[in-house]
Coordinates of C-alpha atoms in Angstrom, one line a residue:
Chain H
X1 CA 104.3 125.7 115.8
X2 CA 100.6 124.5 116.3
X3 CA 99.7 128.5 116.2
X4 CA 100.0 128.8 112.5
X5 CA 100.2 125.0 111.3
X6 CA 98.1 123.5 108.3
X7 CA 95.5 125.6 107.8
X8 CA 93.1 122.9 106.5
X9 CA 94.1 121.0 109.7
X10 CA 92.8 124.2 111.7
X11 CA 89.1 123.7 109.9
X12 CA 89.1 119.9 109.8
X13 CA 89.8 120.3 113.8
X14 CA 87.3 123.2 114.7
X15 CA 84.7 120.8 112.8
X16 CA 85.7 117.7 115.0
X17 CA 85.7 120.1 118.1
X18 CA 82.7 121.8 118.0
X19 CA 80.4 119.5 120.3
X20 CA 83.2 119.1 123.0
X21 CA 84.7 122.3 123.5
X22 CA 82.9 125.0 125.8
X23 CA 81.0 128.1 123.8
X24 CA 83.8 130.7 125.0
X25 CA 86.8 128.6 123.7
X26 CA 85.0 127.4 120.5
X27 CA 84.2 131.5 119.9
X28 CA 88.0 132.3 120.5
X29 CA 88.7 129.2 118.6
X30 CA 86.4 129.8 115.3
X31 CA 87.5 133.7 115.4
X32 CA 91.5 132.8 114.9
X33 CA 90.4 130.1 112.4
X34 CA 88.0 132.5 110.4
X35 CA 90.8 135.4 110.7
X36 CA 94.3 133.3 110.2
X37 CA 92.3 132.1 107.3
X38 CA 90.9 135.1 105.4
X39 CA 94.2 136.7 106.0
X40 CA 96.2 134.1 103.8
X41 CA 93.2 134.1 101.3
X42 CA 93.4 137.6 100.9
X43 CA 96.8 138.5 101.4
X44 CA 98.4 135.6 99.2
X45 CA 95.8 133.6 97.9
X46 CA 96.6 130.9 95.5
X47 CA 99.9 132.5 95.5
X48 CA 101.2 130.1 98.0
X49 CA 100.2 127.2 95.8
X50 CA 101.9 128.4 93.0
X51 CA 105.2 130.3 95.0
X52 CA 105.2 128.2 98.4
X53 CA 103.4 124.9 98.4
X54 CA 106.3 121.9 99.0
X55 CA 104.1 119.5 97.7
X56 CA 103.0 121.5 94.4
X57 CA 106.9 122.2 93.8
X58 CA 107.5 118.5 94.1
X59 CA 104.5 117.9 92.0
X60 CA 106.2 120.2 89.5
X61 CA 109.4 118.4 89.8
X62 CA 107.9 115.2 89.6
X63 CA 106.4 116.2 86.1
X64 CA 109.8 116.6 84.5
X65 CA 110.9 112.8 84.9
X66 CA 110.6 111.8 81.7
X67 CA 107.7 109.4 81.4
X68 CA 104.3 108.8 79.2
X69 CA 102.5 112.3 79.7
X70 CA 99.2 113.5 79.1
X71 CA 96.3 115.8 80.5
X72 CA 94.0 113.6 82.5
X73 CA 90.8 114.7 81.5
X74 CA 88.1 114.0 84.0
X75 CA 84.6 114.7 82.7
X76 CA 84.0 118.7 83.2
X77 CA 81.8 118.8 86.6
X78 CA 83.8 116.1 87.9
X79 CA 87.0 118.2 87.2
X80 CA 86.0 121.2 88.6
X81 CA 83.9 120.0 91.0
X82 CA 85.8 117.2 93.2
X83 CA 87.7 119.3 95.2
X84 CA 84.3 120.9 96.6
X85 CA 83.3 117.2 97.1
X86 CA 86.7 116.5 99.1
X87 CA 86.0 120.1 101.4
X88 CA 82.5 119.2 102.0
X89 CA 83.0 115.9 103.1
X90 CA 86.4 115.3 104.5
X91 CA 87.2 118.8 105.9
X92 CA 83.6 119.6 107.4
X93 CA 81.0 117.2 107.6
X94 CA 82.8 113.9 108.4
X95 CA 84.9 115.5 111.3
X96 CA 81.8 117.2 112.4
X97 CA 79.7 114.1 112.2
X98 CA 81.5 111.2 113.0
X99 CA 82.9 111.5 117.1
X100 CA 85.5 108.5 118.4
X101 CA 84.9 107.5 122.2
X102 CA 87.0 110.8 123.7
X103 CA 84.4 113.2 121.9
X104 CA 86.4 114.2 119.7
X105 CA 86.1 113.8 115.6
X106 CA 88.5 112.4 113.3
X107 CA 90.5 114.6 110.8
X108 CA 89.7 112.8 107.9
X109 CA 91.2 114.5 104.7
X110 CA 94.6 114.9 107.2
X111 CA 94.1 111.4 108.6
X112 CA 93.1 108.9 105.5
X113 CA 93.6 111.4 102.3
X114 CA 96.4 113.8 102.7
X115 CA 99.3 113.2 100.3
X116 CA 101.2 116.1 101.6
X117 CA 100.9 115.3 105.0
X118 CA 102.1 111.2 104.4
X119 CA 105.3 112.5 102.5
X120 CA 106.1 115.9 104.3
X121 CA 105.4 115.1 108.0
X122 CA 105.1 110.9 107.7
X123 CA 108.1 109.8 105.8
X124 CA 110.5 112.7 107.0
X125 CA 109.4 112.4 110.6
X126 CA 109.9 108.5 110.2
X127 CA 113.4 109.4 109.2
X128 CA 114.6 111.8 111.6
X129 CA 112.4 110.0 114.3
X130 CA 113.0 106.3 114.0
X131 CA 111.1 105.2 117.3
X132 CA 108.4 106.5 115.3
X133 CA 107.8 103.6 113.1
X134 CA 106.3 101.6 116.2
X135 CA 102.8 103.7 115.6
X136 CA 103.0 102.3 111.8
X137 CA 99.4 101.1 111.5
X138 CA 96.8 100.1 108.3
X139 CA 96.1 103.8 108.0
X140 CA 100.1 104.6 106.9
X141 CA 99.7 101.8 104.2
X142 CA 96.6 103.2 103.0
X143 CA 98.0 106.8 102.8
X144 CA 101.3 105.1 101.7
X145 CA 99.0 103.6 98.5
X146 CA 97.3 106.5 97.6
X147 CA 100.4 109.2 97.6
X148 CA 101.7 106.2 95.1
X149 CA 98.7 106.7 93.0
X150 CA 99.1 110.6 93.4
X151 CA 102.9 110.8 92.1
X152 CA 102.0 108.3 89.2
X153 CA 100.2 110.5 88.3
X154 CA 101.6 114.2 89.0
X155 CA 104.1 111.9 86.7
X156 CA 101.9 112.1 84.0
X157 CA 99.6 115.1 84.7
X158 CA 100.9 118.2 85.8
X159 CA 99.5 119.1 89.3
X160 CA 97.3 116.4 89.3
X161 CA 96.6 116.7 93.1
X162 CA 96.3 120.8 92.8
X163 CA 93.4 120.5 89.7
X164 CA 91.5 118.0 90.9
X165 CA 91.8 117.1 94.4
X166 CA 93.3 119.9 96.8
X167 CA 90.3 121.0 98.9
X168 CA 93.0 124.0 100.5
X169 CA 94.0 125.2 97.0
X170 CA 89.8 125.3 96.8
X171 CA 89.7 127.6 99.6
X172 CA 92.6 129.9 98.4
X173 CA 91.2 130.0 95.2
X174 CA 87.3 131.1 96.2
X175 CA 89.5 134.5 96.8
X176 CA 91.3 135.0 93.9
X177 CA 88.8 137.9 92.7
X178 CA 88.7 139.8 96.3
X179 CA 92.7 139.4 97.0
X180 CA 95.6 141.4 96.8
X181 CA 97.1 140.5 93.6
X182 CA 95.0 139.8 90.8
X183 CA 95.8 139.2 86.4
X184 CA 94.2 141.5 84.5
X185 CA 94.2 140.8 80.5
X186 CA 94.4 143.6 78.1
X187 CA 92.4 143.5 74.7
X188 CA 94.3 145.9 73.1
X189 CA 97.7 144.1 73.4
X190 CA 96.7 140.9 73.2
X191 CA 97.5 139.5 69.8
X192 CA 96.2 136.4 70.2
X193 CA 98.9 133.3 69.8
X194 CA 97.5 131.5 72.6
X195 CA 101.2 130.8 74.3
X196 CA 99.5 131.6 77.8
X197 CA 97.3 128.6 77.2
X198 CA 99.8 126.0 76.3
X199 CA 101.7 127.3 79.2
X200 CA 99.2 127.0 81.8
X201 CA 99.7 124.2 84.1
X202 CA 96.2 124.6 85.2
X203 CA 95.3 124.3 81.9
X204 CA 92.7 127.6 82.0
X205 CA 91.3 129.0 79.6
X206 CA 92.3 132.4 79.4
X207 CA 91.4 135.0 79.7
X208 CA 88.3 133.9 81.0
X209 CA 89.5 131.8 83.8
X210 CA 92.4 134.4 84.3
X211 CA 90.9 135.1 87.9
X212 CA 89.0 131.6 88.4
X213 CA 89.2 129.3 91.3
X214 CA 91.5 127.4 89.5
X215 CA 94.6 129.8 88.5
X216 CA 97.7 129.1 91.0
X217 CA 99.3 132.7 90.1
X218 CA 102.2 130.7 88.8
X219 CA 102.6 134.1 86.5
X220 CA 104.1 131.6 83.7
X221 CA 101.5 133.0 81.5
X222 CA 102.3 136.9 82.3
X223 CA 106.3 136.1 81.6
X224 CA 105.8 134.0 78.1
X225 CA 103.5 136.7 76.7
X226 CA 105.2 138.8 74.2
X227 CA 102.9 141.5 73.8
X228 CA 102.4 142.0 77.6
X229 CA 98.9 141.7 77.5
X230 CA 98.6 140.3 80.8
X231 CA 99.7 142.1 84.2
X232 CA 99.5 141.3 87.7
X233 CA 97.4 144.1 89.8
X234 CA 97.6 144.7 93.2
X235 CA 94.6 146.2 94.7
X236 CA 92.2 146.4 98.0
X237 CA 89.3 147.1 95.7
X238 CA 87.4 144.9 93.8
X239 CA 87.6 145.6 89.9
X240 CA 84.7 144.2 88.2
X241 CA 86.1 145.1 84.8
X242 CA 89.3 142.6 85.7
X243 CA 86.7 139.6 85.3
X244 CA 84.2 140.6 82.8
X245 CA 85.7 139.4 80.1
X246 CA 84.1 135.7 79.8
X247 CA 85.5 134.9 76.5
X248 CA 88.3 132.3 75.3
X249 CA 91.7 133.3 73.1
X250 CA 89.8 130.6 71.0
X251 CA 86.6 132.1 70.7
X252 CA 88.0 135.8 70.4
X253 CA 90.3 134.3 67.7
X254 CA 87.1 132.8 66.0
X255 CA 85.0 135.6 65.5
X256 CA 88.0 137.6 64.4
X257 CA 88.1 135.3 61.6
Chain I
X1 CA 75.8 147.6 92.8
X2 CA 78.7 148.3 91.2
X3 CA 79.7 150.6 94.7
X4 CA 79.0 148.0 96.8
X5 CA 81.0 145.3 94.8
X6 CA 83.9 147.7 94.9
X7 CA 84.5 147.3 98.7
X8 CA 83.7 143.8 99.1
X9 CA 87.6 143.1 99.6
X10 CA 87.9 145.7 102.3
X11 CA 84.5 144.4 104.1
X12 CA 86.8 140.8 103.7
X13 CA 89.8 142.1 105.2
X14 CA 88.0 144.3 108.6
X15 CA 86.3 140.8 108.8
X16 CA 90.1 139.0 109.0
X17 CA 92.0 141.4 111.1
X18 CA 89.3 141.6 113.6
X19 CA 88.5 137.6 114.1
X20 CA 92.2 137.2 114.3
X21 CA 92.6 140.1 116.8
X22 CA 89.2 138.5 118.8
X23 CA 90.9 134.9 118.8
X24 CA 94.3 135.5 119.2
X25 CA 93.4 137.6 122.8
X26 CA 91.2 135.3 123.7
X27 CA 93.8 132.2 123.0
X28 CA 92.0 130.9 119.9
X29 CA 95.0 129.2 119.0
X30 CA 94.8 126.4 122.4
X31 CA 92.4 124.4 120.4
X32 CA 95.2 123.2 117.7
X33 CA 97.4 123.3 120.3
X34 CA 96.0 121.1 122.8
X35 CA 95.7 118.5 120.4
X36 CA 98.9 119.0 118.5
X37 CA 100.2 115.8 119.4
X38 CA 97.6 113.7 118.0
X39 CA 96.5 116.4 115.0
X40 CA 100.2 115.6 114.0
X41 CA 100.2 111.8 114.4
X42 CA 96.8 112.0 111.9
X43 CA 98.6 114.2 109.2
X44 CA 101.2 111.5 109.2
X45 CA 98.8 108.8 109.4
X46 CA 100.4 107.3 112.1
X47 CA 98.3 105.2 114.8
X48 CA 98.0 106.7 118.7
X49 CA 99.8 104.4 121.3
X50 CA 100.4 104.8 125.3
X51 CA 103.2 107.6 124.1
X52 CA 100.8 110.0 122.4

């Protein structure tokens, strides 16, 4: 099962590995990483946040309770820049950095962040594996207390953890322009009424961010649109003309005016 | 430019069929599963004890 487990668990433990193991292994070790990888980036992308990820369905789920909702607005950089923060430091540098007594680094975004990991693999195994709750320690609370704060608010937000916080989805995303399937928005069609927007659950601004880091190819905006202006492209080449267009609904609709 | 930009995708995927290829005959994949047991423990933030 190991083989093809948590892909971000794969870095975060190449990073913690890399002064221990022996230049062969960590060469065979950093080639399957870098391949298994790329090969989900490319072939699938961000479609497995919006089509396979448990905890983004659950997320989704989650937002239908009904409950005070509204778009949590972090300040701009902040919003589209923490999940970089989260990769940098708890997938690379601080298993890389910090060693325990064995040699070995800590997997710190699995270990002390990971709200996925505390609900998916904690509480479940917990269940099915009772003897399990003797290895209950601080760090369970802690994770326990901050999936809390996560569903509060995936209650509020939708896909609070996949905006702002998912350093995987960050990974996936950076290939949304070189992968398989990619949304390509047609001028011609387009008329303009902005229901791809209010659809979004990323919240992008289309079709500008059509192709951006962000978008979870949840195709919600390619099956509300009436006038078919957006399709889904599948293609090994890299079409520049598919992301040229750097211009809002908003601002198109503006200087129509 | 334009040329080159074209087949950066195809450059991407040589690149991830051949590091797989390279790691998985050369049994890339021992690393995770060496420490499976305690990589698991951490993703469930559990503590280690004398069983793990």
């Amino acid at each position: 099962m190991a083989w093809f487990s948590c892909p971000l668990g794969i870095i975060q433990n190449l990073f913690a590995s890399l002064r221990t193991l022996p230049t062969q292994v960590l060469i065979s070790a950093f080639s399957y990483s870098l391949g298994l990888i790329l090969l989900m980036s490319l072939a699938l992308g961000r479609v497995i946040c919006g089509w396979l990820c448990p905890f983004g369905l659950f997320q989704e789920l989650l937002y239908r309770i009904p409950f005070y909702k509204r778009e949590i607005l972090l300040p701009y950089s902040l919003q589209r820049y923490l999940k970089h923060l989260f990769l940098i430091f708890f997938v690379i540098l601080l298993p890389f950095l910090y060693l325990t007594e064995i040699g070995y680094g800590l997997v710190w975004f699995c270990k002390f962040v990971c709200p996925a990991g505390t609900l998916e693999a904690g509480y479940l195994n917990l269940i099915l594996q009772p003897h399990l709750t003797k290895n209950i320690g601080l760090t369970f609370y802690l994770k326990t207390a901050l999936l809390l704060g996560f569903l509060i608010l995936c209650i509020v937000d939708l896909r609070f953890f996949c905006k702002n916080l998912c350093p995987l989805g960050l990974i996936y995303g950076i290939f949304n322009k070189y992968g398989l399937f990619r949304l390509r928005w047609n001028e011609k069609k387009c008329t303009l009424c902005g229901a791809c927007e209010k659809i979004c659950p990323m919240s992008l601004r289309i079709p500008k961010e059509l192709n951006s880091v962000e978008c979870i190819r949840c195709l919600n905006c390619l099956s509300i649109c009436p006038s078919k202006a957006i399709v889904l492209e599948r293609s090994l080449f890299y079409l520049p003309h598919v992301d040229l267009k750097s211009i809002t609904i908003k601002e198109l609709k503006h200087a129509k005016k | 430019m334009n040329k080159f930009l074209k087949y950066i995708p195809i450059f991407f995927w040589i690149i991830a069929i051949a590091a797989l290829l390279i790691g998985l005959l050369n049994s890339g994949y021992q690393f995770v599963q060496s420490r499976g047991a305690i990589l698991c423990l951490s993703c469930m933030g559990l503590e280690e004890n004398e069983d793990f």
